[in-house]
Tab-separated table of C-alpha atoms in Angstrom:
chain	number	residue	atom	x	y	z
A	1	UNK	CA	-8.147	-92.724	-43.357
A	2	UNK	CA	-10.331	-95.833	-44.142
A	3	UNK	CA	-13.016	-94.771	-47.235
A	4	UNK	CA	-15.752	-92.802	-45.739
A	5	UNK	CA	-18.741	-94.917	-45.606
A	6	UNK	CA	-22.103	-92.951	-45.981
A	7	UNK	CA	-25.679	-94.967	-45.756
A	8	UNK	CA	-29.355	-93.915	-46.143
A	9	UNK	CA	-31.657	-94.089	-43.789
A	10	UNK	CA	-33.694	-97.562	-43.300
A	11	UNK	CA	-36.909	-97.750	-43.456
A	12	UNK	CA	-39.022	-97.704	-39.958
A	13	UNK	CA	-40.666	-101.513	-39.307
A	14	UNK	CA	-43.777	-100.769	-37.061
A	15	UNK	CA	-46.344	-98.362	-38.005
A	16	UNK	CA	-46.550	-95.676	-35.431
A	17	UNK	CA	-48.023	-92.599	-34.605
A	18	UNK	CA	-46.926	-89.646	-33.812
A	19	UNK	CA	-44.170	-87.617	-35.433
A	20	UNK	CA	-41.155	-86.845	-33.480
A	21	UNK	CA	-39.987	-83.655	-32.702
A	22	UNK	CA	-43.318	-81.695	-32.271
A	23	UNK	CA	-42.512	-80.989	-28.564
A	24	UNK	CA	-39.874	-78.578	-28.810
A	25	UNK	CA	-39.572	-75.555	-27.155
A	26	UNK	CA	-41.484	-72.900	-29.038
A	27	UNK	CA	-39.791	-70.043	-29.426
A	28	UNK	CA	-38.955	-67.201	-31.898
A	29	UNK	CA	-36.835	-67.802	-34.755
A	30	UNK	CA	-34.021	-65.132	-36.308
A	31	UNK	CA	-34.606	-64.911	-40.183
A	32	UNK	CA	-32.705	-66.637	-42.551
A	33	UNK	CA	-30.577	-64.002	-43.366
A	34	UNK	CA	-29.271	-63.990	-39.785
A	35	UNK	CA	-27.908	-67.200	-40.324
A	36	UNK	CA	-26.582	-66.023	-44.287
A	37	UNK	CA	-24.685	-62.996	-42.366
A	38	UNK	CA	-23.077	-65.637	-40.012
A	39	UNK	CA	-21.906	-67.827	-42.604
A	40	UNK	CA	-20.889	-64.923	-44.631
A	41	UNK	CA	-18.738	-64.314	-41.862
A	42	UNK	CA	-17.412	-67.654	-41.492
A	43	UNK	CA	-15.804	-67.431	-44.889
A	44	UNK	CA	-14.854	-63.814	-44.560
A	45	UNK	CA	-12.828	-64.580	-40.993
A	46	UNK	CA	-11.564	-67.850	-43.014
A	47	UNK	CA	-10.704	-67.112	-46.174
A	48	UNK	CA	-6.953	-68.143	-47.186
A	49	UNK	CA	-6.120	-68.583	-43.429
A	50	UNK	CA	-5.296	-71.915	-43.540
A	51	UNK	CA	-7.552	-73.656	-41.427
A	52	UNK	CA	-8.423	-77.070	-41.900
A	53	UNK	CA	-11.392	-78.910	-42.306
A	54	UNK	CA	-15.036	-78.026	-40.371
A	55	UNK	CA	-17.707	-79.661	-38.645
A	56	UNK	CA	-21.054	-80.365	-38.491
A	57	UNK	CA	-21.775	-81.615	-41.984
A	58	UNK	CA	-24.662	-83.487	-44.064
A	59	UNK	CA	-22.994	-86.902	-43.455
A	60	UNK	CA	-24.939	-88.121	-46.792
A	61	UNK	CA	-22.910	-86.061	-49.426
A	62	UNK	CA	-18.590	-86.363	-48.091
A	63	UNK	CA	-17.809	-83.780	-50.656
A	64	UNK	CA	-15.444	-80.467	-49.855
A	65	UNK	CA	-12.597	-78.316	-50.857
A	66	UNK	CA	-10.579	-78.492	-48.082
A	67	UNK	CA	-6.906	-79.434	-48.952
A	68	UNK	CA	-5.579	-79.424	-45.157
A	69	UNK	CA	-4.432	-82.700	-44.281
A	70	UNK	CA	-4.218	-84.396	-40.546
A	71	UNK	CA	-3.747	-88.238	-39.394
A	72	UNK	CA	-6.656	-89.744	-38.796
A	73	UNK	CA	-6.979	-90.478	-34.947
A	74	UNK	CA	-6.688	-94.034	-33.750
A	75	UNK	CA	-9.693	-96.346	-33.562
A	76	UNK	CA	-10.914	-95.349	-30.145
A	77	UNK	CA	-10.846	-98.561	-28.225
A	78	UNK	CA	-6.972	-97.246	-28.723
A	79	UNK	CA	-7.701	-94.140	-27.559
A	80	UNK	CA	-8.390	-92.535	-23.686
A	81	UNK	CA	-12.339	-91.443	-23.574
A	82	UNK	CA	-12.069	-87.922	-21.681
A	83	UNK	CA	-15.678	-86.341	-21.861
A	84	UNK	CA	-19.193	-86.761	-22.723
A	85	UNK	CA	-21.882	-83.966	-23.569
A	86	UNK	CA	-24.240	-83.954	-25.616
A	87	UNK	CA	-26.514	-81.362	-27.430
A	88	UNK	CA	-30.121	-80.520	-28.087
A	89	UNK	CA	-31.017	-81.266	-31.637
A	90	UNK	CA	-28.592	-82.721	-34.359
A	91	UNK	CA	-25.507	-81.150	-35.052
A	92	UNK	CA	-25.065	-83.096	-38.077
A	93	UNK	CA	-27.782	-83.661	-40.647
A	94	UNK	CA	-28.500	-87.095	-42.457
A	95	UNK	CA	-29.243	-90.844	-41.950
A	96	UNK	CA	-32.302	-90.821	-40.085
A	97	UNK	CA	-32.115	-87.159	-38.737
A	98	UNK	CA	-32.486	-84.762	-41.481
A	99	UNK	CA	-35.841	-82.213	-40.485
A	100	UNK	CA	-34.171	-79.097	-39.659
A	101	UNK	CA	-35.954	-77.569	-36.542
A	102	UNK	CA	-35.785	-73.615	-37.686
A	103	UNK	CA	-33.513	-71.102	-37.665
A	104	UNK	CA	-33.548	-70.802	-33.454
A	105	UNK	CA	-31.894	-68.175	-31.628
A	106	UNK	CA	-29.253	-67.041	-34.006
A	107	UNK	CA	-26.995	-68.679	-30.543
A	108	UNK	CA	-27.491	-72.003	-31.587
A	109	UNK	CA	-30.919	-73.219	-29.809
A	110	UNK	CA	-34.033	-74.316	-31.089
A	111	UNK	CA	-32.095	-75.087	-34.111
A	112	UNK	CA	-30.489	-78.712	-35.451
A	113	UNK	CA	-31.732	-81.545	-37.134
A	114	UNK	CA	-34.381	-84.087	-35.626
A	115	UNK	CA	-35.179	-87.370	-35.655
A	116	UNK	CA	-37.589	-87.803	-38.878
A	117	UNK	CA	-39.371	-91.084	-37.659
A	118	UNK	CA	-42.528	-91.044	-35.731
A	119	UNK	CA	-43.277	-92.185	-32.028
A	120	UNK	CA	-46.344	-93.308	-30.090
A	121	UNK	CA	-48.426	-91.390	-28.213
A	122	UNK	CA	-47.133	-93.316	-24.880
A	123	UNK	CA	-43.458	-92.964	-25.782
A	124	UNK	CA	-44.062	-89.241	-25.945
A	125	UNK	CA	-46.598	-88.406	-22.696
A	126	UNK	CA	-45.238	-85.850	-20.698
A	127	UNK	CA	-43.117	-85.954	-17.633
A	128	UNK	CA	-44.587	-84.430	-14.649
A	129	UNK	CA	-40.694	-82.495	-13.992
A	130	UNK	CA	-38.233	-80.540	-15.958
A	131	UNK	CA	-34.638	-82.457	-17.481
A	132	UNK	CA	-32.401	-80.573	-17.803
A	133	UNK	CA	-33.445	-76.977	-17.265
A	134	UNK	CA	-31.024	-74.169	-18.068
A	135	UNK	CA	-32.281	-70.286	-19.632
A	136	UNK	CA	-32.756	-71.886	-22.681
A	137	UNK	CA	-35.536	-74.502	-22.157
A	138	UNK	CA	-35.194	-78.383	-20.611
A	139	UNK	CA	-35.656	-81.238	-22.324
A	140	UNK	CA	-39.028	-83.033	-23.502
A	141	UNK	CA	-39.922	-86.574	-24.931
A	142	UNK	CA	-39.698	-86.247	-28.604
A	143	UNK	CA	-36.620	-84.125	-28.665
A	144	UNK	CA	-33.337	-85.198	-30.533
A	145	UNK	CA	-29.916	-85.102	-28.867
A	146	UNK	CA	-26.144	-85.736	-30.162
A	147	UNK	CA	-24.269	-87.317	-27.963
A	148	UNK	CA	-20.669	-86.580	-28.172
A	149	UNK	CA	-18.321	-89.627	-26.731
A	150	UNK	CA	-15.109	-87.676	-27.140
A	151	UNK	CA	-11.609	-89.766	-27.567
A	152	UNK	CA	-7.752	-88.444	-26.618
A	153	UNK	CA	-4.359	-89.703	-27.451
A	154	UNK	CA	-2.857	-88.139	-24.267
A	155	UNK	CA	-2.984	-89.808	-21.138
A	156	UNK	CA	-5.925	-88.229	-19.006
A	157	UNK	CA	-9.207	-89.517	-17.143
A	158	UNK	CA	-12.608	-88.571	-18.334
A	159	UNK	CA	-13.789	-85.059	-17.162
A	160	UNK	CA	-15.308	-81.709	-18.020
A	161	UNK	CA	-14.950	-79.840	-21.073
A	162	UNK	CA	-12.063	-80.427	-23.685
A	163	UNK	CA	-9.802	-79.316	-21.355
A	164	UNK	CA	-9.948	-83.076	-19.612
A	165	UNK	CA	-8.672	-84.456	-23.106
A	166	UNK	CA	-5.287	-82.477	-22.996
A	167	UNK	CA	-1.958	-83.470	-20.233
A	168	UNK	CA	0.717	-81.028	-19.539
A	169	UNK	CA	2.576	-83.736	-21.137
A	170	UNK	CA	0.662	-83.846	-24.622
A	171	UNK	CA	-1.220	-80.501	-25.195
A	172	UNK	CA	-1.676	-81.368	-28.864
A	173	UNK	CA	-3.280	-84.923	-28.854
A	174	UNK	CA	-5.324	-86.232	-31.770
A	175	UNK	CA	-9.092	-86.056	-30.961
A	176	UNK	CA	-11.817	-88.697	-32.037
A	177	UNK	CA	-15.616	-88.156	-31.637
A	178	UNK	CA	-17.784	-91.087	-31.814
A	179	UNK	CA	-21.100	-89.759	-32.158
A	180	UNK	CA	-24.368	-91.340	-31.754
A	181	UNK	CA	-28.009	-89.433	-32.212
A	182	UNK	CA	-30.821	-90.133	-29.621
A	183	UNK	CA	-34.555	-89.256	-29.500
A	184	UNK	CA	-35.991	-89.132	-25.857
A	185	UNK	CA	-39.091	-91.080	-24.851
A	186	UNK	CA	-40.986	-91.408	-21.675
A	187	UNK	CA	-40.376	-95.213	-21.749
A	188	UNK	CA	-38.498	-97.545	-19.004
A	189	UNK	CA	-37.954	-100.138	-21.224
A	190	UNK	CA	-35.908	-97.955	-23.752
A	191	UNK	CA	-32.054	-97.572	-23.291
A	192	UNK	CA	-30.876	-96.128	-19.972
A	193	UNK	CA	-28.548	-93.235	-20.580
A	194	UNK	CA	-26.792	-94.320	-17.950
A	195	UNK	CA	-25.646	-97.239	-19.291
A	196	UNK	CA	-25.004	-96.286	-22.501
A	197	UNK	CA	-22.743	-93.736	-20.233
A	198	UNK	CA	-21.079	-96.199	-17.847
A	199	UNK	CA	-17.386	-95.658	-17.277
A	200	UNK	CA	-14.477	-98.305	-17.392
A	201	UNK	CA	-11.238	-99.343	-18.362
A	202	UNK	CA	-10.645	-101.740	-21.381
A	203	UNK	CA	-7.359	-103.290	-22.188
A	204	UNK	CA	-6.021	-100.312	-20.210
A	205	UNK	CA	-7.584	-97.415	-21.587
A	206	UNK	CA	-11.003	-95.228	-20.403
A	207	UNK	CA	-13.711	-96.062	-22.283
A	208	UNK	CA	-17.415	-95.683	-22.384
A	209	UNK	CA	-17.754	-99.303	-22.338
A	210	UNK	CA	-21.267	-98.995	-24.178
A	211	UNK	CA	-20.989	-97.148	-27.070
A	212	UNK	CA	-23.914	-98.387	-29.456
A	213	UNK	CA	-22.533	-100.943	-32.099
A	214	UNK	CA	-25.704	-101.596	-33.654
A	215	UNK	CA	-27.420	-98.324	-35.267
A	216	UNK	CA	-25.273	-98.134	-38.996
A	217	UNK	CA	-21.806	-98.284	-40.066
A	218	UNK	CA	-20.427	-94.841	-39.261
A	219	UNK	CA	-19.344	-91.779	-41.731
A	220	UNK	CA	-16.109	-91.211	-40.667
A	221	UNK	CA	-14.827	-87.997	-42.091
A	222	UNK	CA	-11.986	-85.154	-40.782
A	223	UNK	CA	-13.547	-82.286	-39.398
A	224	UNK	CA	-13.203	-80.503	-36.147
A	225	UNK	CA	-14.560	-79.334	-33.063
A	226	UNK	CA	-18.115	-78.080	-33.008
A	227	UNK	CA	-20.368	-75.307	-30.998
A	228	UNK	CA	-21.962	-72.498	-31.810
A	229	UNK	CA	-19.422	-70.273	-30.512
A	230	UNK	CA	-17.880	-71.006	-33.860
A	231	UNK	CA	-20.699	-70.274	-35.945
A	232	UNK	CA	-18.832	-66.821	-37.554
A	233	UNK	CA	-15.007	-68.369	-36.739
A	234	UNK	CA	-13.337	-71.755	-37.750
A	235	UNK	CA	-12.107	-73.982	-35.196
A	236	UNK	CA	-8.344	-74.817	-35.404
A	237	UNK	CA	-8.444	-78.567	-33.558
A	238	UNK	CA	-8.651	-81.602	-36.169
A	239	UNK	CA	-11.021	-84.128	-35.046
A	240	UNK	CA	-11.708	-87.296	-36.263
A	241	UNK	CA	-15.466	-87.733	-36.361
A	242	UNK	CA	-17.653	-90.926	-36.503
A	243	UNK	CA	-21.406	-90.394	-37.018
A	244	UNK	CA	-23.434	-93.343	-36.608
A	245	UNK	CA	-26.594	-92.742	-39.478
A	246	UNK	CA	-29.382	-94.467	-37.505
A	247	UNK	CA	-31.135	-92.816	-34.464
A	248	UNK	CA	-31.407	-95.024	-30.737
A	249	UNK	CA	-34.307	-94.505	-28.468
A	250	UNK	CA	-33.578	-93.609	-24.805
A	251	UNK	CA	-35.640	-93.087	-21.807
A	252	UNK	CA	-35.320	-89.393	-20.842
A	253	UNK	CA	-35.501	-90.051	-17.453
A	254	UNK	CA	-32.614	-91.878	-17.037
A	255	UNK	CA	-30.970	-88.973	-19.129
A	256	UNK	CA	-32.060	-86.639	-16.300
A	257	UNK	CA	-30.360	-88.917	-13.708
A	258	UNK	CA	-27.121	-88.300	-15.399
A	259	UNK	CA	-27.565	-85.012	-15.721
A	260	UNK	CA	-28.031	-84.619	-11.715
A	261	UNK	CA	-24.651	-85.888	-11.405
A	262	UNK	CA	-21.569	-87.073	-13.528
A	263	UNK	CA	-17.459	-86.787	-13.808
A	264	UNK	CA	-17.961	-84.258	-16.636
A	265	UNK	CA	-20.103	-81.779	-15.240
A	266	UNK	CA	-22.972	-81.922	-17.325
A	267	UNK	CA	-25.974	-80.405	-16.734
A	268	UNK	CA	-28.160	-79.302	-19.197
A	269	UNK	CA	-27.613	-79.639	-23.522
A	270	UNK	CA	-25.650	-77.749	-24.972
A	271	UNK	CA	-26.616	-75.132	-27.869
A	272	UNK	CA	-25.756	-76.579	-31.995
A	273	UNK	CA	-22.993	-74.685	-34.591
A	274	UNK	CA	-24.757	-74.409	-38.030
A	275	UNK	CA	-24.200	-76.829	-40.447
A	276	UNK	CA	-21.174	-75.801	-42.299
A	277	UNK	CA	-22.038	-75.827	-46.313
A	278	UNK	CA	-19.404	-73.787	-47.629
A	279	UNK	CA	-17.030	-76.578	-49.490
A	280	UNK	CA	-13.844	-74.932	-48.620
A	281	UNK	CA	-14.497	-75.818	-45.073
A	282	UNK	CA	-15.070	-79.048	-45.514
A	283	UNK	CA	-13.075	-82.519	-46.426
A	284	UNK	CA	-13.585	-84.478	-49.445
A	285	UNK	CA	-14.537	-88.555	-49.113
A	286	UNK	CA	-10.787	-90.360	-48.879
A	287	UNK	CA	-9.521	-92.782	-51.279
């Protein structure tokens, strides 16, 4: 695996106004030793089992335990995209998204990391309809998403869930996740989701053929899948991760366009795993 490359933050250029992040969904929040039972359990249901290397992690500090080795995936312009979600709040913490939203539910919303720079009062005036709606809230300018542009060895299309980036032929492909943090704003003239979405094929392969190239050299780092269905279990897939440091503004609206109607599915954001701390879960920086 090339040497993991880990960068701060840079420094916002315009003065603005308003912090971001202030118009989530208020809700109650479990205590904190909720979350201390579940990652009790995490290394209790893990301990000495074998399983490899963990994700989300602080992408600022590639430090771990973990001894379990995999190939690192292909770069994925080699690769076949096969799905695209995204979820509500940070997964990962660092770069430019490091304020940690709360505890949540103890079920993995209203929880995360957000975007720590600050927006204007325009790029944050409310929409007159719900994105997004599911039982857990919608979406509102100001919130932080992870987008997840996952990559497969095997020979499939893009479609819903993992399950599009397996083949009968290859049911144990390597798995690359180039990952790319957005905050919404209520602004045309910010990046349309759906082009940053937009489907192709490039030198015979499915790609998302507009994968942001220009918001900091990613952390690349072994890890695995994420979710917060394993927030008290590991997951066994190896992943190859890519987490770009720098967040990208994009006009929620056009993120609620795509969410009326796309190959994979998707309909509302999907809930965050808790940042996994514990070292033995997690991979050290490669030579």
């Amino acid at each position: 695996m090339n040497k993991t490359r880990v960068l701060c933050a840079t420094a916002m250029l315009f003065p603005l106004l308003v912090n971001a992040g202030m118009t989530q969904d208020a809700s109650h929040s479990v205590s904190d030793k909720v979350i201390e039972n579940q990652r009790t359990s995490l290394a209790s249901n893990t301990l000495g089992k074998g399983y490899g290397p963990q994700s989300p992690r602080d992408i600022d500090s590639i430090q771990g335990n973990n001894k379990r080795i995999f190939s690192e995936a292909p770069d994925y312009m080699e690769m076949n995209l096969c799905n695209i979600h995204f979820h509500k709040n940070a997964e990962h913490k660092g770069g430019e998204f490091t304020k940690y939203a709360g505890n949540g539910d103890g079920h993995g919303y209203q929880t995360g990391y957000q975007y720590t720079g600050k927006l204007s009062k325009k790029e944050l005036s409310p929409l007159k309809h719900e994105v997004g709606a599911s039982q857990h809230g919608s979406l509102h300018p100001g919130d932080t998403i992870e987008v997840h542009y996952v990559h497969s060895t095997a020979k499939v299309s893009p479609g819903p869930t993992l399950g599009a980036c397996l083949s009968k032929a290859n049911s144990n492909p390597q798995l690359r996740v180039e990952t790319q943090v957005f905050v919404l704003v209520n602004d045309a003239k910010a990046m349309s989701f759906m082009e940053l979405t937009k489907l192709g094929i490039k030198n015979g392969f499915n790609q998302a053929l507009n994968i942001p190239n220009n918001t900091g050299e990613p952390v690349e780092y072994e890890g695995s899948t994420t979710g917060p269905g394993y927030n008290e279990i590991a997951s066994p897939l190896q992943v190859s991760w890519s987490v770009r440091p720098k967040v990208m503004k994009v006009d929620i609206n056009s993120v609620g366009q795509w969410l009326e109607g796309n190959v994979f599915d998707e309909d509302h954001a999907h809930g965050v795993r808790n940042l996994v701390i514990n070292p033995d879960l997690l991979s050290a920086e490669s030579d």
